[in-house]
Coordinates of N, CA and C in Angstrom, one line a residue:
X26 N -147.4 85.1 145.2 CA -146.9 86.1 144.2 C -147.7 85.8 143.0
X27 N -148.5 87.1 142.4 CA -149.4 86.9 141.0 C -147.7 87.5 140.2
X28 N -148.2 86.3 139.2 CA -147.7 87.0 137.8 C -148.1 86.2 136.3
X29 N -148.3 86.8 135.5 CA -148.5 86.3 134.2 C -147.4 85.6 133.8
X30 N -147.4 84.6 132.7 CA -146.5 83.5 132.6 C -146.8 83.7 131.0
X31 N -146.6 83.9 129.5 CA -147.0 83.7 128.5 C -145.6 83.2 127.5
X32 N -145.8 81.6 127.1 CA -144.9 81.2 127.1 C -144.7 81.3 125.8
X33 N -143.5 81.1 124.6 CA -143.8 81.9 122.9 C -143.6 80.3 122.7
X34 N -144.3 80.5 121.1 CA -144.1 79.0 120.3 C -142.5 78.5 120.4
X35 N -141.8 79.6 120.4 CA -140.5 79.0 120.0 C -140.1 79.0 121.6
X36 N -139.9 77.4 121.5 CA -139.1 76.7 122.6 C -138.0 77.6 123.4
X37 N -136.9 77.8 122.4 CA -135.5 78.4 122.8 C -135.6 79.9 122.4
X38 N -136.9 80.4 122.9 CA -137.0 82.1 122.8 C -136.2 81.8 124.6
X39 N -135.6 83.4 124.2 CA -135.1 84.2 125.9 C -136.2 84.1 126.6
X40 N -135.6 84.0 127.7 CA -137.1 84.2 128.8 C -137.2 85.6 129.0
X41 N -138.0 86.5 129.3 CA -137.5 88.9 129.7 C -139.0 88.1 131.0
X42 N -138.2 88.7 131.9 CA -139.0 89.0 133.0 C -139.1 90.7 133.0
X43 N -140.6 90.9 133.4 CA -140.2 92.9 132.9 C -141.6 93.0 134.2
X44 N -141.3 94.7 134.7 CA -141.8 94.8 136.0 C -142.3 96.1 135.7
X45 N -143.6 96.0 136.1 CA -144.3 97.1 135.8 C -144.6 98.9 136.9
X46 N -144.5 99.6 136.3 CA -144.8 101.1 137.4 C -145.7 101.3 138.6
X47 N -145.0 102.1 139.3 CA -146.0 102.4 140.7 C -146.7 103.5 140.6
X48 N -147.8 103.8 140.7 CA -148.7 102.7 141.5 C -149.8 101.8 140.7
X49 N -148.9 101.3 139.7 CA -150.0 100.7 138.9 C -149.9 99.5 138.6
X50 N -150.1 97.9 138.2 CA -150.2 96.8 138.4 C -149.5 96.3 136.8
X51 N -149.5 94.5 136.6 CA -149.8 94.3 135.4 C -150.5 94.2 134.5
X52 N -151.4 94.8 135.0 CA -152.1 95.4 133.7 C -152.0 96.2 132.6
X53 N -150.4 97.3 133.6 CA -150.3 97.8 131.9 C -149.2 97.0 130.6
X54 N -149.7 96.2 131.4 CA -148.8 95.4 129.8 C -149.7 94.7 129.5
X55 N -150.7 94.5 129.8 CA -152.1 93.3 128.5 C -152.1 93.4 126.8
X56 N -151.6 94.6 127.0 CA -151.4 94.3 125.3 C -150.4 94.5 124.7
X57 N -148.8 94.1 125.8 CA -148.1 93.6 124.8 C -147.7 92.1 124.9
X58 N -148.3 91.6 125.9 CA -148.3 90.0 126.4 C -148.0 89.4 125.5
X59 N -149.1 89.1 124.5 CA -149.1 88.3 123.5 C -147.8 88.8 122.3
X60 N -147.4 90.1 121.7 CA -146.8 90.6 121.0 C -145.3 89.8 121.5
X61 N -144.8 90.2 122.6 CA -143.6 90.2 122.7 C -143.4 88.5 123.5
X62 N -144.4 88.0 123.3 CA -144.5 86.2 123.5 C -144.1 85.6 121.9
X63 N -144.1 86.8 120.9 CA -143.3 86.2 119.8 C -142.2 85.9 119.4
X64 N -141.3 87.0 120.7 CA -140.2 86.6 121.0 C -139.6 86.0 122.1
X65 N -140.0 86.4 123.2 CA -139.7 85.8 124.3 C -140.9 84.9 124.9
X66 N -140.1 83.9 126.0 CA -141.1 83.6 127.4 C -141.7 84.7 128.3
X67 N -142.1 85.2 128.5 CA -142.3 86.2 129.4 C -143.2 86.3 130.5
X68 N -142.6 86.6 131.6 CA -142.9 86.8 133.4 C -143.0 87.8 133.9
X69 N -144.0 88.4 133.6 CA -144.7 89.7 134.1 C -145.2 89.4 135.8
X70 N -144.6 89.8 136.8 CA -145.1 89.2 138.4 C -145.6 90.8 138.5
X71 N -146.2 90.9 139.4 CA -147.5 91.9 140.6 C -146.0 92.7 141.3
X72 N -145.6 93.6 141.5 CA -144.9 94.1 142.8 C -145.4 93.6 144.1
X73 N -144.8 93.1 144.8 CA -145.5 93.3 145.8 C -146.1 94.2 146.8
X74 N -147.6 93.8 147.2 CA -148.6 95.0 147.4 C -149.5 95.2 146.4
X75 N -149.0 94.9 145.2 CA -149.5 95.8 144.2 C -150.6 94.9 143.3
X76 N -151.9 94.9 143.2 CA -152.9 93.6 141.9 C -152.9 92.6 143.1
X77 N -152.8 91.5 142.8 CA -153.0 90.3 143.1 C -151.8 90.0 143.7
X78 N -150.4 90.6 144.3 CA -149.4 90.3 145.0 C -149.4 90.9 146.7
X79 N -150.3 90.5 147.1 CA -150.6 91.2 148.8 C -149.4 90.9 149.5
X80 N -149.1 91.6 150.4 CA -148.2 91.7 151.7 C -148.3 90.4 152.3
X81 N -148.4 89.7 153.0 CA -148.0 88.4 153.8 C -148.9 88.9 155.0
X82 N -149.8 88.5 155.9 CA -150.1 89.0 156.8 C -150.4 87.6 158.1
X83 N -149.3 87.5 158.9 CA -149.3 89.0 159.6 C -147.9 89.6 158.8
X84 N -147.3 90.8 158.8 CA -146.2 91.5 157.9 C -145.0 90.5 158.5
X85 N -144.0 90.0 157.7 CA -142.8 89.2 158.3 C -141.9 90.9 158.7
X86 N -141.1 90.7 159.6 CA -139.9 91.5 159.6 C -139.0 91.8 159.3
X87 N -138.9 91.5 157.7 CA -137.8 91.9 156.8 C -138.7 93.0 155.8
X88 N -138.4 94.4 155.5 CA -139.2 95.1 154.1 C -138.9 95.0 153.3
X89 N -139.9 95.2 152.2 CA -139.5 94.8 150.6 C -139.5 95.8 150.2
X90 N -138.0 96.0 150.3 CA -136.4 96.9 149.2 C -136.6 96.5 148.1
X91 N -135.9 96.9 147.3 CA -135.9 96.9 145.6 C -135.0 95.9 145.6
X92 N -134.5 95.9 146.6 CA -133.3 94.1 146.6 C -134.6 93.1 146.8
X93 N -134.9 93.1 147.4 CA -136.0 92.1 147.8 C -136.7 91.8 147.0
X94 N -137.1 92.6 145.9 CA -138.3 92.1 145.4 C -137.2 91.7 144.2
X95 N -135.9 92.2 143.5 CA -135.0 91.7 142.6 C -134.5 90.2 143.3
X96 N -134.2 90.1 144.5 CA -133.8 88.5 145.1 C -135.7 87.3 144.9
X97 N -136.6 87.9 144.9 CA -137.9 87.7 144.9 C -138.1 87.4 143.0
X98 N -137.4 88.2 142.6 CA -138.2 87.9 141.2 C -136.9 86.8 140.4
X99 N -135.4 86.8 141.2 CA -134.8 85.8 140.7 C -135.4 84.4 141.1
X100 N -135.7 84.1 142.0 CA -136.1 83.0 142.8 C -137.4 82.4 141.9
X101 N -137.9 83.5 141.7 CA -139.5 83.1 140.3 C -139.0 82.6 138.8
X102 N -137.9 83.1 139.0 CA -137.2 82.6 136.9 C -136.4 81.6 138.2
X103 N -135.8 81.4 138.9 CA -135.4 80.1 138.8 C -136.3 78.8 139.3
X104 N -137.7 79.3 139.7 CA -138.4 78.1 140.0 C -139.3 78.0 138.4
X105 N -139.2 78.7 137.8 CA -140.2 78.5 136.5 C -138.6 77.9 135.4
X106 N -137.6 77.4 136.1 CA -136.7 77.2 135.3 C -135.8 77.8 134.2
X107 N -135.6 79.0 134.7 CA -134.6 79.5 133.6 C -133.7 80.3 134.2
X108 N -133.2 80.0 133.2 CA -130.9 79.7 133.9 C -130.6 81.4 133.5
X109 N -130.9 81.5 132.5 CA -130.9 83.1 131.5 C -131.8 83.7 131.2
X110 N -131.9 85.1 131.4 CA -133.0 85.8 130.8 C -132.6 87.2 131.1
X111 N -133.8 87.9 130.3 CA -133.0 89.5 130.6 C -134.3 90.1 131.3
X112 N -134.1 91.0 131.5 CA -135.3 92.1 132.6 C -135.6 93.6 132.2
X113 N -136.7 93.7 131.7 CA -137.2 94.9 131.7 C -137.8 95.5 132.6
X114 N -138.1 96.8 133.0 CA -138.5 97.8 134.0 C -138.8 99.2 133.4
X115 N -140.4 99.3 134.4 CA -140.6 100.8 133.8 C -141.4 101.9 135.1
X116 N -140.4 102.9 135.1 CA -140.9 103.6 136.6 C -140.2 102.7 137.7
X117 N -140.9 102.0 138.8 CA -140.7 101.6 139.7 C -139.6 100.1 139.2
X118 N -140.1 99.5 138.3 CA -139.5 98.6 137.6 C -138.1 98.5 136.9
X119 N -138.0 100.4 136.6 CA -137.0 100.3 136.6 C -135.5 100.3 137.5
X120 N -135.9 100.2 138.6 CA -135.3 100.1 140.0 C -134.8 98.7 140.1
X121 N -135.7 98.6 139.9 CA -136.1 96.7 139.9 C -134.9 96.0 139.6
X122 N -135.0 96.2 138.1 CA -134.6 95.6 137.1 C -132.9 95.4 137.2
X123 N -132.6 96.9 136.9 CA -131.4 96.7 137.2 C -130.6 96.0 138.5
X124 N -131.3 96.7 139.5 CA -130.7 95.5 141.0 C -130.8 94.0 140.6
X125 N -131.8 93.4 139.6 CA -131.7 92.0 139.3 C -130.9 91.8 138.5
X126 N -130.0 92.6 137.7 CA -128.7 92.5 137.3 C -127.8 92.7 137.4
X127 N -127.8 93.4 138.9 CA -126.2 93.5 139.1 C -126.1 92.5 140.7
X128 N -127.4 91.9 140.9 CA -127.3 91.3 142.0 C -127.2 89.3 141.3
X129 N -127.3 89.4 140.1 CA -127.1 88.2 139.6 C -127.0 88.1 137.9
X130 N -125.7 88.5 137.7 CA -125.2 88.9 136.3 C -124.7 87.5 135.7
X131 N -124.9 86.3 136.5 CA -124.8 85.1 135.4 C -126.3 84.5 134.9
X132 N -127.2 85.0 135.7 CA -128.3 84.9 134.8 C -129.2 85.8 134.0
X133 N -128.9 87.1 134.4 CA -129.6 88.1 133.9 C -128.5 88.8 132.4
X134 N -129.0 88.5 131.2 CA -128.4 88.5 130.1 C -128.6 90.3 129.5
X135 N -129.4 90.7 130.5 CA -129.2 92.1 129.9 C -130.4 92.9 130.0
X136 N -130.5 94.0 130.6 CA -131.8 94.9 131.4 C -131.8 96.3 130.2
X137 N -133.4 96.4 130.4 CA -133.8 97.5 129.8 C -134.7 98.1 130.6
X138 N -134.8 99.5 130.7 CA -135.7 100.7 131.6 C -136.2 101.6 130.9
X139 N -137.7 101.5 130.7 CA -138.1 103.0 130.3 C -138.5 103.9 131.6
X140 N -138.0 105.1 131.9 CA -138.2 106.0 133.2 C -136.9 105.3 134.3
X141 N -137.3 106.4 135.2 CA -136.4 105.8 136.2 C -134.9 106.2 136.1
X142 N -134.7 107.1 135.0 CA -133.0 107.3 134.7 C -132.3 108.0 135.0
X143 N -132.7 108.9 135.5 CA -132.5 110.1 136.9 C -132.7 111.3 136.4
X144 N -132.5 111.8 137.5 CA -133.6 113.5 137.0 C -132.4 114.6 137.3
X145 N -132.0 115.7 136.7 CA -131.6 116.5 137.3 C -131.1 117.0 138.8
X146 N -130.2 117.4 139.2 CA -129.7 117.4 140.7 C -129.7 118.7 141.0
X147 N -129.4 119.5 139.7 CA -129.4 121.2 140.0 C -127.6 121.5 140.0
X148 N -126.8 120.5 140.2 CA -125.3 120.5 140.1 C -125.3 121.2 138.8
X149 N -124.3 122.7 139.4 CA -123.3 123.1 138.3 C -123.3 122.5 137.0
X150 N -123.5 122.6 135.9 CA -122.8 122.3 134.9 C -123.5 120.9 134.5
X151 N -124.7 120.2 135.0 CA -125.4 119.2 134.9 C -126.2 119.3 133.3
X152 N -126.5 120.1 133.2 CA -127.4 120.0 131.8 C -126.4 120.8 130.3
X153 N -125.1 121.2 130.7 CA -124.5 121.4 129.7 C -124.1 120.5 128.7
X154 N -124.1 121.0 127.3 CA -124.2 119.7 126.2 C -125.4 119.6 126.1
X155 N -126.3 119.8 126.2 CA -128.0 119.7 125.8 C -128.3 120.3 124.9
X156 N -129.3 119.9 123.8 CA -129.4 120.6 122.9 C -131.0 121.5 123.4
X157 N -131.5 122.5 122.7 CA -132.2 123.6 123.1 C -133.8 122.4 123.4
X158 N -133.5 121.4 122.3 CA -135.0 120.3 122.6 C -134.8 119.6 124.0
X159 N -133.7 119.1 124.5 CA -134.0 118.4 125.6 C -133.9 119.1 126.8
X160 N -133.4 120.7 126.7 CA -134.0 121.7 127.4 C -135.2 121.9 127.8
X161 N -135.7 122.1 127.0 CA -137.1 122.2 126.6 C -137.9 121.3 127.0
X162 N -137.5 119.9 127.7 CA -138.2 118.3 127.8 C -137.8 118.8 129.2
X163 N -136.7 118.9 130.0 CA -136.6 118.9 131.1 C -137.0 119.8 132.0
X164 N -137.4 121.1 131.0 CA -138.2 121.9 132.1 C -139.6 121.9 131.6
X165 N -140.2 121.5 130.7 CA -141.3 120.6 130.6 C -141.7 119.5 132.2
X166 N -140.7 118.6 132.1 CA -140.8 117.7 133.6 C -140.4 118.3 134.3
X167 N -139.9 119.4 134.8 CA -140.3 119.9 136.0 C -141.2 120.6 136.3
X168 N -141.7 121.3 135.9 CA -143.0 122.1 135.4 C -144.3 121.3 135.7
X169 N -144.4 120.1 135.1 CA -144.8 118.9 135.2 C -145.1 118.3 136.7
X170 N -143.8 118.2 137.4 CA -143.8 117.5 138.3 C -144.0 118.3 139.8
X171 N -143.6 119.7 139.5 CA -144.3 120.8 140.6 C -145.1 121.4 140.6
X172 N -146.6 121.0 139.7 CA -147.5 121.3 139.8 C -148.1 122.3 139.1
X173 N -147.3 123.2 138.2 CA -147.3 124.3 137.4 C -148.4 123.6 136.2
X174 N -147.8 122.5 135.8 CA -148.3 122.1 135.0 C -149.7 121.1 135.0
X175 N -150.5 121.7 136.1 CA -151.2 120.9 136.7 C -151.2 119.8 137.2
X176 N -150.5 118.9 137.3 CA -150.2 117.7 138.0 C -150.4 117.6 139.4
X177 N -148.9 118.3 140.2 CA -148.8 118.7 141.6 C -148.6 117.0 141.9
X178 N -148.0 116.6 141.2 CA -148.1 114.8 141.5 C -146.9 114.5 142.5
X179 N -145.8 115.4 142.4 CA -144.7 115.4 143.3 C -145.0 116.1 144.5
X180 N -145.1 117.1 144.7 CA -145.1 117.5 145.6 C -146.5 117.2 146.8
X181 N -147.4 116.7 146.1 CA -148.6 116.0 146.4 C -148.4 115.0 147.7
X182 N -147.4 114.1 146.9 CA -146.9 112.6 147.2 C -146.0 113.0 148.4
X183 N -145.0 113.9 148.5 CA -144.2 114.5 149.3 C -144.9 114.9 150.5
X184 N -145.8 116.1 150.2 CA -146.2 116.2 151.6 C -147.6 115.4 152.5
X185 N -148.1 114.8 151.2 CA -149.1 114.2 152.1 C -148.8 112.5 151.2
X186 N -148.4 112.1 151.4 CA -148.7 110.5 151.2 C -149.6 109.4 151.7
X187 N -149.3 109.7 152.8 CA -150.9 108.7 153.9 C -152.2 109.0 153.2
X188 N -152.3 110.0 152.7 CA -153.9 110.8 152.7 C -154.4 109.9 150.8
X189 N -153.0 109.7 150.1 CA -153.7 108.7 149.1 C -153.8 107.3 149.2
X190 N -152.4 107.4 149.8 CA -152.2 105.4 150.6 C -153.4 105.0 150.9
X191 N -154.3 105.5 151.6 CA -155.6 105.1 152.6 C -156.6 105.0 151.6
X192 N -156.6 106.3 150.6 CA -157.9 106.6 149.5 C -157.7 105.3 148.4
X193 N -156.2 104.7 148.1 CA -156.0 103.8 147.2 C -156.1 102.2 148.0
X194 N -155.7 102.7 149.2 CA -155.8 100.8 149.8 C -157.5 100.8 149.7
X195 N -158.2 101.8 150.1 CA -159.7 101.3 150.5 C -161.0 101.6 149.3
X196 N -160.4 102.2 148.2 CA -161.2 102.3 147.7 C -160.8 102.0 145.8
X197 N -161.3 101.1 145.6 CA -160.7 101.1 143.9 C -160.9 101.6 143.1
X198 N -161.8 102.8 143.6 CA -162.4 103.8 142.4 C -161.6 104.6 142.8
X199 N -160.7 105.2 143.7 CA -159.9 106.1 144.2 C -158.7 106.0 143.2
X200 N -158.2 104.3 143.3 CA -157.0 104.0 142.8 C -156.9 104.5 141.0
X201 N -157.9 103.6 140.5 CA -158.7 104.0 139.4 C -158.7 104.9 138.8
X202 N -159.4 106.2 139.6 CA -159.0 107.5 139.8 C -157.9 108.9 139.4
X203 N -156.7 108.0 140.2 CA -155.7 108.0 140.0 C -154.8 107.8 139.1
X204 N -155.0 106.8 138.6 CA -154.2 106.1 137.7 C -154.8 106.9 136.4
X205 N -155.9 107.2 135.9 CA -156.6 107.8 134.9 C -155.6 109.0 134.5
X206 N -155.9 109.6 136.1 CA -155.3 111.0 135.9 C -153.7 111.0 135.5
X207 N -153.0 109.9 136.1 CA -151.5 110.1 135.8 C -151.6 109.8 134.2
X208 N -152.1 108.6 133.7 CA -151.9 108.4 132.2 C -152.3 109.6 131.3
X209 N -153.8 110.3 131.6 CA -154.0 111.3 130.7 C -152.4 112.9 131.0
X210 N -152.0 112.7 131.8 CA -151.3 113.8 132.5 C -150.1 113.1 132.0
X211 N -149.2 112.6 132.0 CA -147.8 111.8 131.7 C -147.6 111.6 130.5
X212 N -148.5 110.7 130.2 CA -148.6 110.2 128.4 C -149.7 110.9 127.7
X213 N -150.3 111.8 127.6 CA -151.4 112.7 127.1 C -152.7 111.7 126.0
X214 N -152.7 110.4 127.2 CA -153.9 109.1 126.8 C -155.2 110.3 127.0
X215 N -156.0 109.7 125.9 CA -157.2 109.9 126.3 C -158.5 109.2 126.5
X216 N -159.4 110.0 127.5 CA -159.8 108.9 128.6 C -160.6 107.7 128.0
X217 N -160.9 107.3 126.8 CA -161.3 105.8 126.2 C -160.1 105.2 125.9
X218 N -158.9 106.1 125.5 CA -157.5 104.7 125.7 C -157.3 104.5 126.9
X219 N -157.4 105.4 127.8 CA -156.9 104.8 129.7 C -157.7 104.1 130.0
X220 N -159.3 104.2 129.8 CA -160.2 102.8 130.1 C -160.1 101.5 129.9
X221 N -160.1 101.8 128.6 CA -159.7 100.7 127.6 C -157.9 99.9 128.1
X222 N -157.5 100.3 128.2 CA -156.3 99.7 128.8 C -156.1 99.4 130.3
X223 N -157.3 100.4 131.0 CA -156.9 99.7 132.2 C -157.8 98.5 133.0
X224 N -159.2 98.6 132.0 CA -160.7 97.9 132.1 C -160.1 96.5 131.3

């Protein structure tokens, strides 16, 4: 298992183990490593699959569920020694994160998630109480996410998934690729900040 380890001057900082988005690595936190090492210990680990965290080969016969890799990332704060700590997650991370707190709430002191917080269901009466701006945000993300808004990133992933699996396992200019396109499309980066943060 890769993961970054960046330990802060101060002894008795919190340890935040924090888990980064699919399909992208830890890389995207390089620049807050050092920042938030002024408060905490911090344990950035690879998803597994994902950077420097490969599958086990030959594959064991258990899959790695979002429990697994939360029973996986307790087992990492308890071999790097710590009793307490809290957990961040973002996108896929945020899945993470929380199953590592509700699957072990005497060590995990308290979870944070950007993304991941659920989407709309289409139920009756779901978006009432909204003010006309977060109207506005949510059919923005849909819009977004069905391809209107050029993306097509959902429904993409839906009906063909193999066809990027294959282009991302074998080629890193594919992955690369990809990942460009989600950051300038998601977070409206432009393409010398997506370089630059992902180079």
């Amino acid at each position: 298992m890769h993961f970054f380890h960046v330990r802060s001057a101060n002894e008795d900082a919190l340890p935040l183990i924090i888990t980064h988005s699919w399909p992208n690595s830890v890389a995207e936190f390089l620049n807050v490593l050092g920042p938030l090492a002024e408060t905490f210990h911090v344990v950035a680990p690879s998803l597994p699959g994902f950077g420097f965290s490969p599958f086990p080969e030959p594959a064991d016969e258990r899959r790695w569920s979002i429990e697994r890799v939360a029973r996986t990332w307790a087992e990492l704060m308890r071999r790097l020694g710590y009793e307490r700590y809290g957990a961040h997650g973002n996108d896929a991370g945020a899945l993470v994160s929380p199953q590592l707190g509700a699957l072990f709430p005497e060590h995990v002191v308290g979870v944070h998630i950007t993304g991941g917080v659920g989407m709309p269901t289409g139920d009756p009466g779901e978006l009432d109480g909204l003010s006309e701006e977060e109207r506005a945000s949510v059919a923005w993300l849909a819009d977004m996410l069905a391809g209107s808004g050029g993306s097509g990133y959902a429904p993409y992933l839906a009906a063909r998934p193999q066809t990027l699996s294959f282009g991302w396992s074998d080629s890193p200019v594919a992955q690369l690729a990809y990942l460009v396109e989600r950051f300038r499309e998601f977070d409206g980066w432009q393409p010398d900040a997506v370089l630059a943060a992902l180079l």
